[in-house]
PDB file of C-alpha atoms and ligand atoms in Angstrom:
ATOM      1  CA  MET Y   1      96.691  14.708  72.617  1.00  0.00           C
ATOM      2  CA  SER Y   2      95.008  16.552  75.471  1.00  0.00           C
ATOM      3  CA  LYS Y   3      95.424  15.553  79.114  1.00  0.00           C
ATOM      4  CA  LYS Y   4      92.608  13.815  80.944  1.00  0.00           C
ATOM      5  CA  ILE Y   5      91.064  15.727  83.789  1.00  0.00           C
ATOM      6  CA  LYS Y   6      90.557  13.386  86.758  1.00  0.00           C
ATOM      7  CA  SER Y   7      90.261  15.766  89.673  1.00  0.00           C
ATOM      8  CA  LEU Y   8      89.519  19.332  90.649  1.00  0.00           C
ATOM      9  CA  GLU Y   9      93.271  19.816  91.070  1.00  0.00           C
ATOM     10  CA  ASP Y  10      93.825  18.755  87.421  1.00  0.00           C
ATOM     11  CA  LEU Y  11      91.205  21.282  86.377  1.00  0.00           C
ATOM     12  CA  ARG Y  12      92.877  24.049  88.409  1.00  0.00           C
ATOM     13  CA  LYS Y  13      96.278  23.250  86.844  1.00  0.00           C
ATOM     14  CA  LEU Y  14      94.773  23.319  83.362  1.00  0.00           C
ATOM     15  CA  ARG Y  15      93.150  26.661  84.082  1.00  0.00           C
ATOM     16  CA  GLN Y  16      96.463  28.108  85.323  1.00  0.00           C
ATOM     17  CA  GLU Y  17      98.238  26.865  82.184  1.00  0.00           C
ATOM     18  CA  LYS Y  18      95.561  28.416  79.985  1.00  0.00           C
ATOM     19  CA  GLU Y  19      95.707  31.676  81.924  1.00  0.00           C
ATOM     20  CA  LYS Y  20      99.415  31.917  81.152  1.00  0.00           C
ATOM     21  CA  LEU Y  21      98.545  31.682  77.463  1.00  0.00           C
ATOM     22  CA  THR Y  22      96.252  34.669  77.756  1.00  0.00           C
ATOM     23  CA  SER Y  23      98.481  36.791  79.993  1.00  0.00           C
ATOM     24  CA  PRO Y  24      99.686  40.137  78.699  1.00  0.00           C
ATOM     25  CA  ARG Y  25     102.339  39.943  76.009  1.00  0.00           C
ATOM     26  CA  GLU Y  26     102.289  43.305  74.334  1.00  0.00           C
ATOM     27  CA  GLY Y  27     104.058  46.036  76.273  1.00  0.00           C
ATOM     28  CA  ASP Y  28     102.430  47.867  79.123  1.00  0.00           C
ATOM     29  CA  ASN Y  29      98.946  48.150  77.693  1.00  0.00           C
ATOM     30  CA  ILE Y  30      95.950  47.047  79.682  1.00  0.00           C
ATOM     31  CA  GLN Y  31      94.604  43.784  78.309  1.00  0.00           C
ATOM     32  CA  VAL Y  32      90.952  42.780  78.108  1.00  0.00           C
ATOM     33  CA  ILE Y  33      90.138  39.130  77.520  1.00  0.00           C
ATOM     34  CA  ILE Y  34      86.579  38.271  76.623  1.00  0.00           C
ATOM     35  CA  GLY Y  35      85.070  34.787  76.780  1.00  0.00           C
ATOM     36  CA  MET Y  36      83.739  33.842  73.366  1.00  0.00           C
ATOM     37  CA  GLY Y  37      82.940  30.185  74.020  1.00  0.00           C
ATOM     38  CA  THR Y  38      79.522  28.782  73.165  1.00  0.00           C
ATOM     39  CA  CYS Y  39      78.101  29.792  76.519  1.00  0.00           C
ATOM     40  CA  GLY Y  40      79.540  33.310  76.247  1.00  0.00           C
ATOM     41  CA  ILE Y  41      78.136  33.878  72.785  1.00  0.00           C
ATOM     42  CA  ALA Y  42      74.753  32.473  73.848  1.00  0.00           C
ATOM     43  CA  ALA Y  43      74.743  34.951  76.750  1.00  0.00           C
ATOM     44  CA  GLY Y  44      75.473  37.939  74.491  1.00  0.00           C
ATOM     45  CA  ALA Y  45      79.285  38.147  74.413  1.00  0.00           C
ATOM     46  CA  ARG Y  46      79.332  39.222  70.754  1.00  0.00           C
ATOM     47  CA  ASP Y  47      77.349  42.404  71.450  1.00  0.00           C
ATOM     48  CA  VAL Y  48      79.437  43.013  74.573  1.00  0.00           C
ATOM     49  CA  MET Y  49      82.605  42.721  72.463  1.00  0.00           C
ATOM     50  CA  LEU Y  50      81.297  45.219  69.882  1.00  0.00           C
ATOM     51  CA  THR Y  51      80.323  47.677  72.622  1.00  0.00           C
ATOM     52  CA  LEU Y  52      83.710  47.170  74.276  1.00  0.00           C
ATOM     53  CA  LEU Y  53      85.556  48.065  71.062  1.00  0.00           C
ATOM     54  CA  ASP Y  54      83.321  51.110  70.440  1.00  0.00           C
ATOM     55  CA  GLU Y  55      83.825  52.379  73.989  1.00  0.00           C
ATOM     56  CA  ILE Y  56      87.599  51.879  73.866  1.00  0.00           C
ATOM     57  CA  ASN Y  57      87.684  53.962  70.670  1.00  0.00           C
ATOM     58  CA  ARG Y  58      85.332  56.578  72.102  1.00  0.00           C
ATOM     59  CA  HIS Y  59      87.584  57.012  75.166  1.00  0.00           C
ATOM     60  CA  ASN Y  60      90.675  56.918  72.938  1.00  0.00           C
ATOM     61  CA  LEU Y  61      92.353  54.229  75.090  1.00  0.00           C
ATOM     62  CA  LYS Y  62      95.259  51.924  74.212  1.00  0.00           C
ATOM     63  CA  VAL Y  63      93.969  48.500  75.251  1.00  0.00           C
ATOM     64  CA  ASN Y  64      94.725  45.052  73.825  1.00  0.00           C
ATOM     65  CA  VAL Y  65      91.555  43.027  73.350  1.00  0.00           C
ATOM     66  CA  THR Y  66      91.732  39.268  72.911  1.00  0.00           C
ATOM     67  CA  GLN Y  67      89.263  36.393  73.030  1.00  0.00           C
ATOM     68  CA  THR Y  68      89.286  33.157  74.931  1.00  0.00           C
ATOM     69  CA  GLY Y  69      87.012  30.119  75.094  1.00  0.00           C
ATOM     70  CA  CYS Y  70      84.880  28.834  77.899  1.00  0.00           C
ATOM     71  CA  ILE Y  71      86.460  28.800  81.384  1.00  0.00           C
ATOM     72  CA  GLY Y  72      83.732  26.688  82.972  1.00  0.00           C
ATOM     73  CA  MET Y  73      81.566  29.367  84.564  1.00  0.00           C
ATOM     74  CA  CYS Y  74      78.672  29.316  82.085  1.00  0.00           C
ATOM     75  CA  GLU Y  75      76.214  30.743  84.586  1.00  0.00           C
ATOM     76  CA  LYS Y  76      78.325  33.897  84.931  1.00  0.00           C
ATOM     77  CA  GLU Y  77      78.706  34.631  81.205  1.00  0.00           C
ATOM     78  CA  PRO Y  78      79.409  36.932  79.520  1.00  0.00           C
ATOM     79  CA  LEU Y  79      82.790  36.945  81.281  1.00  0.00           C
ATOM     80  CA  LEU Y  80      85.535  39.442  80.733  1.00  0.00           C
ATOM     81  CA  ASP Y  81      88.987  39.793  82.330  1.00  0.00           C
ATOM     82  CA  VAL Y  82      90.866  43.040  82.754  1.00  0.00           C
ATOM     83  CA  VAL Y  83      94.630  42.691  83.227  1.00  0.00           C
ATOM     84  CA  VAL Y  84      96.420  45.833  84.348  1.00  0.00           C
ATOM     85  CA  PRO Y  85     100.226  45.402  84.246  1.00  0.00           C
ATOM     86  CA  GLY Y  86     101.579  45.456  87.803  1.00  0.00           C
ATOM     87  CA  GLU Y  87      98.111  45.276  89.380  1.00  0.00           C
ATOM     88  CA  GLY Y  88      96.772  41.822  88.537  1.00  0.00           C
ATOM     89  CA  ARG Y  89      93.711  40.454  86.905  1.00  0.00           C
ATOM     90  CA  ILE Y  90      90.025  41.089  87.588  1.00  0.00           C
ATOM     91  CA  THR Y  91      87.364  38.764  86.213  1.00  0.00           C
ATOM     92  CA  TYR Y  92      83.962  40.323  85.627  1.00  0.00           C
ATOM     93  CA  GLY Y  93      80.794  38.284  85.181  1.00  0.00           C
ATOM     94  CA  LYS Y  94      77.288  38.975  83.856  1.00  0.00           C
ATOM     95  CA  VAL Y  95      78.789  41.673  81.663  1.00  0.00           C
ATOM     96  CA  THR Y  96      75.962  43.343  79.752  1.00  0.00           C
ATOM     97  CA  GLN Y  97      76.498  46.159  77.267  1.00  0.00           C
ATOM     98  CA  ASP Y  98      75.748  48.681  80.050  1.00  0.00           C
ATOM     99  CA  VAL Y  99      78.216  46.968  82.384  1.00  0.00           C
ATOM    100  CA  VAL Y 100      80.963  46.952  79.756  1.00  0.00           C
ATOM    101  CA  LYS Y 101      80.452  50.707  79.278  1.00  0.00           C
ATOM    102  CA  GLN Y 102      81.002  51.116  83.036  1.00  0.00           C
ATOM    103  CA  ILE Y 103      84.097  48.880  82.926  1.00  0.00           C
ATOM    104  CA  VAL Y 104      85.620  51.019  80.166  1.00  0.00           C
ATOM    105  CA  SER Y 105      84.836  54.399  81.735  1.00  0.00           C
ATOM    106  CA  GLN Y 106      85.642  53.406  85.344  1.00  0.00           C
ATOM    107  CA  HIS Y 107      88.239  50.619  85.257  1.00  0.00           C
ATOM    108  CA  LEU Y 108      90.072  51.054  81.952  1.00  0.00           C
ATOM    109  CA  ALA Y 109      89.994  54.854  81.890  1.00  0.00           C
ATOM    110  CA  ASN Y 110      90.207  55.619  85.633  1.00  0.00           C
ATOM    111  CA  GLY Y 111      91.526  52.527  87.426  1.00  0.00           C
ATOM    112  CA  GLN Y 112      88.343  52.033  89.480  1.00  0.00           C
ATOM    113  CA  ILE Y 113      87.066  48.458  89.674  1.00  0.00           C
ATOM    114  CA  VAL Y 114      83.340  47.933  88.987  1.00  0.00           C
ATOM    115  CA  LYS Y 115      82.851  45.962  92.205  1.00  0.00           C
ATOM    116  CA  GLN Y 116      79.303  44.680  91.708  1.00  0.00           C
ATOM    117  CA  ASN Y 117      80.333  42.521  88.722  1.00  0.00           C
ATOM    118  CA  VAL Y 118      83.645  41.118  90.045  1.00  0.00           C
ATOM    119  CA  VAL Y 119      83.640  37.299  90.178  1.00  0.00           C
ATOM    120  CA  GLY Y 120      87.372  36.756  90.643  1.00  0.00           C
ATOM    121  CA  LYS Y 121      90.648  38.492  91.305  1.00  0.00           C
ATOM    122  CA  ILE Y 122      94.272  37.405  90.854  1.00  0.00           C
ATOM    123  CA  GLU Y 123      96.833  39.662  92.528  1.00  0.00           C
ATOM    124  CA  GLU Y 124     100.156  40.139  90.788  1.00  0.00           C
TER     125      GLU Y 124
HETATM  126  S1  LIG H 201      80.292  25.988  77.488  1.00  0.00           S
HETATM  127 FE1  LIG H 201      80.785  27.216  79.191  1.00  0.00          FE
HETATM  128  S2  LIG H 201      81.077  25.909  80.918  1.00  0.00           S
HETATM  129 FE2  LIG H 201      80.621  24.668  79.171  1.00  0.00          FE
END
């Protein structure tokens, strides 16, 4: 049975627990986690995911791509996290197909964060 959320602190704890579930598990590859909850899909996350996979192949990168549900920031969907081992986690919001192309060519391929779409950052 799931826990009841009674406060903002409960919500934060739940989010941290869920983040652990989506933290990198496979080797030293960069991990990309894309929100595919109802709000994400409604905002275009499916097309973003397809473009992401195409661009990763086009750049010949080794990246693990996984999906997650809604993290409670509907207004910022589509959301996508990039986890670089040893560097932490960047959450991007309002990720269109053009933005995801930038994320692949700048962040995944060259380590440069696409600053204008960053909505959160967790240092390692
Ligand atoms: S479906 Fe995304 S915050 Fe509710």
